[in-house]
GROMACS .gro file of C-alpha atoms in nm:
model
  227
    1MET     CA    1  11.258  -8.351 -11.422
    2ASP     CA    2  11.389  -8.591 -11.688
    3ALA     CA    3  11.505  -8.933 -11.573
    4ILE     CA    4  11.867  -9.026 -11.634
    5ASP     CA    5  11.888  -9.222 -11.956
    6THR     CA    6  12.050  -9.554 -11.875
    7ASP     CA    7  11.934  -9.731 -12.192
    8SER     CA    8  12.196  -9.546 -12.397
    9ALA     CA    9  12.466  -9.568 -12.131
   10THR     CA   10  12.821  -9.647 -12.226
   11GLY     CA   11  12.876  -9.821 -11.891
   12SER     CA   12  13.201  -9.750 -11.707
   13GLY     CA   13  13.341  -9.568 -12.007
   14ARG     CA   14  13.285  -9.855 -12.248
   15ASP     CA   15  13.294  -9.764 -12.615
   16PRO     CA   16  13.035  -9.983 -12.795
   17GLY     CA   17  13.227  -9.949 -13.122
   18ALA     CA   18  13.563 -10.049 -12.979
   19ARG     CA   19  13.718 -10.389 -12.921
   20ARG     CA   20  13.597 -10.527 -12.588
   21THR     CA   21  13.834 -10.458 -12.301
   22THR     CA   22  13.779 -10.495 -11.929
   23PRO     CA   23  13.684 -10.156 -11.779
   24HIS     CA   24  13.923 -10.027 -11.513
   25LEU     CA   25  13.768  -9.777 -11.271
   26LEU     CA   26  13.937  -9.555 -11.017
   27VAL     CA   27  13.718  -9.529 -10.705
   28VAL     CA   28  13.818  -9.286 -10.432
   29GLY     CA   29  13.626  -9.334 -10.108
   30ALA     CA   30  13.619  -9.706 -10.182
   31THR     CA   31  13.573  -9.827  -9.824
   32GLY     CA   32  13.313  -9.567  -9.726
   33ALA     CA   33  13.038  -9.397  -9.924
   34LEU     CA   34  13.136  -9.572 -10.249
   35LEU     CA   35  13.194  -9.921 -10.109
   36PRO     CA   36  12.866 -10.055 -10.253
   37ALA     CA   37  12.966  -9.909 -10.591
   38VAL     CA   38  13.294 -10.102 -10.580
   39ARG     CA   39  13.103 -10.423 -10.511
   40THR     CA   40  12.863 -10.355 -10.799
   41LEU     CA   41  13.143 -10.273 -11.042
   42THR     CA   42  13.346 -10.582 -10.958
   43ALA     CA   43  13.034 -10.802 -10.968
   44ARG     CA   44  12.971 -10.692 -11.326
   45GLY     CA   45  13.325 -10.782 -11.425
   46ASP     CA   46  13.506 -10.450 -11.399
   47ILE     CA   47  13.847 -10.396 -11.239
   48VAL     CA   48  13.861 -10.130 -10.969
   49THR     CA   49  14.158  -9.947 -10.827
   50ALA     CA   50  14.016  -9.886 -10.480
   51MET     CA   51  14.168  -9.588 -10.305
   52ALA     CA   52  14.126  -9.510  -9.936
   53ARG     CA   53  14.340  -9.433  -9.633
   54THR     CA   54  14.297  -9.757  -9.436
   55ALA     CA   55  14.508 -10.043  -9.571
   56ALA     CA   56  14.337 -10.311  -9.361
   57ASP     CA   57  13.993 -10.225  -9.499
   58LEU     CA   58  14.130 -10.228  -9.852
   59ARG     CA   59  14.287 -10.570  -9.801
   60ASP     CA   60  13.950 -10.703  -9.682
   61LEU     CA   61  13.787 -10.553  -9.990
   62GLU     CA   62  14.047 -10.710 -10.216
   63ARG     CA   63  13.983 -11.053 -10.064
   64SER     CA   64  13.605 -11.022 -10.079
   65THR     CA   65  13.618 -10.928 -10.450
   66HIS     CA   66  13.871 -11.202 -10.532
   67GLY     CA   67  14.129 -10.946 -10.638
   68ALA     CA   68  13.904 -10.744 -10.869
   69ALA     CA   69  13.937 -10.446 -10.631
   70ARG     CA   70  14.305 -10.351 -10.631
   71PRO     CA   71  14.400 -10.166 -10.311
   72LEU     CA   72  14.568  -9.826 -10.321
   73ALA     CA   73  14.612  -9.713  -9.961
   74ARG     CA   74  14.712  -9.349  -9.949
   75ASP     CA   75  14.663  -9.023  -9.774
   76PHE     CA   76  14.531  -8.801 -10.053
   77GLU     CA   77  14.758  -8.513  -9.963
   78ALA     CA   78  15.079  -8.717  -9.930
   79PRO     CA   79  15.349  -8.650 -10.192
   80GLY     CA   80  15.366  -8.877 -10.495
   81LEU     CA   81  14.993  -8.909 -10.570
   82ARG     CA   82  15.033  -8.852 -10.943
   83GLU     CA   83  15.304  -9.118 -10.965
   84ALA     CA   84  15.099  -9.367 -10.761
   85LEU     CA   85  14.803  -9.324 -10.993
   86ALA     CA   86  15.024  -9.367 -11.298
   87ARG     CA   87  15.158  -9.695 -11.155
   88ALA     CA   88  14.806  -9.817 -11.083
   89ALA     CA   89  14.701  -9.745 -11.442
   90HIS     CA   90  15.018  -9.882 -11.605
   91GLY     CA   91  14.923 -10.133 -11.873
   92SER     CA   92  14.553 -10.080 -11.805
   93PRO     CA   93  14.448  -9.714 -11.831
   94PHE     CA   94  14.152  -9.598 -11.629
   95THR     CA   95  13.827  -9.602 -11.825
   96GLY     CA   96  13.640  -9.393 -11.568
   97ALA     CA   97  13.634  -9.279 -11.207
   98LEU     CA   98  13.407  -9.225 -10.910
   99LEU     CA   99  13.546  -8.970 -10.665
  100TYR     CA  100  13.421  -8.897 -10.314
  101CYS     CA  101  13.689  -8.706 -10.130
  102PRO     CA  102  13.527  -8.409  -9.951
  103ARG     CA  103  13.838  -8.331  -9.745
  104ALA     CA  104  14.080  -8.329 -10.038
  105SER     CA  105  14.226  -8.001 -10.161
  106PRO     CA  106  14.118  -7.870 -10.503
  107ALA     CA  107  14.465  -7.950 -10.640
  108THR     CA  108  14.436  -8.309 -10.519
  109VAL     CA  109  14.091  -8.348 -10.676
  110ARG     CA  110  14.231  -8.219 -11.006
  111THR     CA  111  14.511  -8.476 -10.987
  112LEU     CA  112  14.263  -8.758 -10.921
  113ALA     CA  113  14.030  -8.655 -11.202
  114GLY     CA  114  14.322  -8.596 -11.436
  115ALA     CA  115  14.436  -8.957 -11.398
  116VAL     CA  116  14.152  -9.058 -11.631
  117PRO     CA  117  14.215  -9.003 -12.004
  118PRO     CA  118  14.009  -8.724 -12.168
  119GLY     CA  119  13.673  -8.838 -12.296
  120ARG     CA  120  13.624  -9.099 -12.025
  121PRO     CA  121  13.359  -9.043 -11.755
  122VAL     CA  122  13.462  -8.899 -11.418
  123VAL     CA  123  13.198  -8.848 -11.149
  124LEU     CA  124  13.279  -8.617 -10.859
  125ALA     CA  125  13.041  -8.643 -10.564
  126LEU     CA  126  13.008  -8.313 -10.377
  127THR     CA  127  12.855  -8.266 -10.033
  128SER     CA  128  12.548  -8.048  -9.981
  129GLU     CA  129  12.761  -7.758  -9.852
  130HIS     CA  130  12.832  -7.677 -10.217
  131ALA     CA  131  12.463  -7.596 -10.264
  132ALA     CA  132  12.446  -7.348  -9.972
  133PRO     CA  133  12.234  -7.044 -10.075
  134ASP     CA  134  12.507  -6.774 -10.046
  135GLY     CA  135  12.297  -6.516 -10.227
  136GLU     CA  136  12.210  -6.717 -10.539
  137ALA     CA  137  11.852  -6.791 -10.428
  138GLY     CA  138  11.708  -6.548 -10.681
  139HIS     CA  139  11.827  -6.777 -10.962
  140GLU     CA  140  11.702  -7.107 -10.820
  141GLU     CA  141  11.371  -7.133 -11.002
  142SER     CA  142  11.519  -7.065 -11.347
  143ALA     CA  143  11.801  -7.319 -11.315
  144GLU     CA  144  11.759  -7.664 -11.469
  145ALA     CA  145  11.865  -7.955 -11.249
  146GLU     CA  146  11.886  -8.325 -11.322
  147SER     CA  147  11.746  -8.503 -11.018
  148ILE     CA  148  11.784  -8.857 -10.891
  149GLU     CA  149  11.492  -8.962 -10.676
  150GLY     CA  150  11.524  -9.214 -10.397
  151ASP     CA  151  11.148  -9.276 -10.366
  152ALA     CA  152  10.881  -9.269 -10.633
  153GLY     CA  153  10.643  -8.982 -10.577
  154GLU     CA  154  10.885  -8.779 -10.368
  155GLY     CA  155  10.826  -8.480 -10.595
  156ASP     CA  156  11.062  -8.215 -10.725
  157ALA     CA  157  11.397  -8.312 -10.572
  158ALA     CA  158  11.573  -7.980 -10.617
  159SER     CA  159  11.506  -7.628 -10.741
  160TRP     CA  160  11.881  -7.572 -10.757
  161SER     CA  161  12.127  -7.680 -11.024
  162PRO     CA  162  12.500  -7.765 -11.029
  163ALA     CA  163  12.516  -7.507 -11.310
  164LEU     CA  164  12.514  -7.246 -11.032
  165LEU     CA  165  12.846  -7.371 -10.896
  166PRO     CA  166  13.161  -7.173 -10.972
  167ALA     CA  167  13.375  -7.295 -11.259
  168GLY     CA  168  13.640  -7.421 -11.018
  169ALA     CA  169  13.403  -7.685 -10.879
  170ARG     CA  170  13.462  -7.894 -11.193
  171PRO     CA  171  13.820  -8.021 -11.169
  172THR     CA  172  13.852  -8.125 -11.534
  173PRO     CA  173  13.651  -8.045 -11.848
  174GLY     CA  174  13.365  -8.290 -11.885
  175CYS     CA  175  13.372  -8.406 -11.523
  176ARG     CA  176  13.021  -8.496 -11.409
  177LEU     CA  177  12.909  -8.347 -11.078
  178LEU     CA  178  12.682  -8.532 -10.837
  179VAL     CA  179  12.567  -8.305 -10.554
  180LEU     CA  180  12.454  -8.503 -10.251
  181GLY     CA  181  12.141  -8.361 -10.096
  182TRP     CA  182  11.914  -8.517  -9.836
  183ARG     CA  183  11.596  -8.724  -9.806
  184PRO     CA  184  11.290  -8.545  -9.666
  185ARG     CA  185  11.075  -8.737  -9.419
  186PRO     CA  186  10.773  -8.637  -9.207
  187GLU     CA  187  10.977  -8.712  -8.897
  188GLY     CA  188  11.275  -8.511  -9.024
  189SER     CA  189  11.520  -8.512  -9.314
  190ARG     CA  190  11.807  -8.759  -9.327
  191TRP     CA  191  12.131  -8.799  -9.517
  192HIS     CA  192  12.165  -9.064  -9.786
  193THR     CA  193  12.312  -9.406  -9.717
  194ALA     CA  194  12.626  -9.542  -9.882
  195GLY     CA  195  12.402  -9.765 -10.092
  196GLU     CA  196  12.197  -9.471 -10.219
  197ILE     CA  197  12.505  -9.261 -10.291
  198SER     CA  198  12.672  -9.547 -10.475
  199GLU     CA  199  12.364  -9.622 -10.684
  200ALA     CA  200  12.335  -9.257 -10.785
  201ALA     CA  201  12.706  -9.231 -10.866
  202LEU     CA  202  12.686  -9.535 -11.092
  203ARG     CA  203  12.382  -9.397 -11.271
  204VAL     CA  204  12.567  -9.073 -11.342
  205LEU     CA  205  12.874  -9.270 -11.453
  206ASP     CA  206  12.674  -9.484 -11.694
  207ALA     CA  207  12.436  -9.218 -11.822
  208GLY     CA  208  12.449  -9.092 -12.175
  209PRO     CA  209  12.458  -8.817 -12.272
  210PRO     CA  210  12.658  -8.701 -11.970
  211ARG     CA  211  12.486  -8.469 -11.724
  212ASP     CA  212  12.534  -8.335 -11.375
  213ALA     CA  213  12.287  -8.448 -11.110
  214VAL     CA  214  12.149  -8.381 -10.763
  215LEU     CA  215  12.070  -8.671 -10.531
  216GLY     CA  216  11.765  -8.596 -10.319
  217ARG     CA  217  11.691  -8.235 -10.226
  218VAL     CA  218  11.900  -7.929 -10.156
  219ARG     CA  219  11.602  -7.696 -10.113
  220PRO     CA  220  11.445  -7.562  -9.901
  221TRP     CA  221  11.779  -7.514  -9.723
  222PRO     CA  222  11.626  -7.504  -9.370
  223THR     CA  223  11.516  -7.868  -9.414
  224ARG     CA  224  11.879  -7.980  -9.435
  225PRO     CA  225  11.962  -8.231  -9.159
  226SER     CA  226  12.155  -8.077  -8.870
  227ALA     CA  227  12.400  -8.367  -8.828
   0.00000   0.00000   0.00000
């Protein structure tokens, strides 16, 4: 598998040929799986609109990042999402997005991804359920997959590719898909930590040229953790 090319990354949707502006990222799942990503982004000088359901956690995040993480407390499915996103981006359009919202409806995910102007990177993290065999196993070995390894020497991380997903899995053209697999261990497979998920999401965000990716393994399916 090829490694993700970070040397040529545009970083949070930065355009090397454009006048320097502060990147403004939309992060959905900002107090959970993508919390470490928010901290990394704000530490490198980016502004983050941090979206989650719990206002108290978002206020704590805003304080700990000295205001660089701007809270947007919302239920994803509540009316007015498009307008709330437009207000958050007013005067400072989003330059990219990291989205982890496994319980959101497809229409909501399209609204979230569509808040970022065309041509800017959007990473949608999908749970391993999206890689369930469902009869496509005969195509696994011929499908190319970009893999992100958690440990050196772990081997081939996946014999499955996001290219096997239906077209509707990609909410907007050019959206980058990160499928979250699991980490194999002699004592039993485990799910990835928030730190591992965030690191992978940032690598996909910053990578150039853009590619989909799989974190860990999604095959063999019987090795998937049970809980």
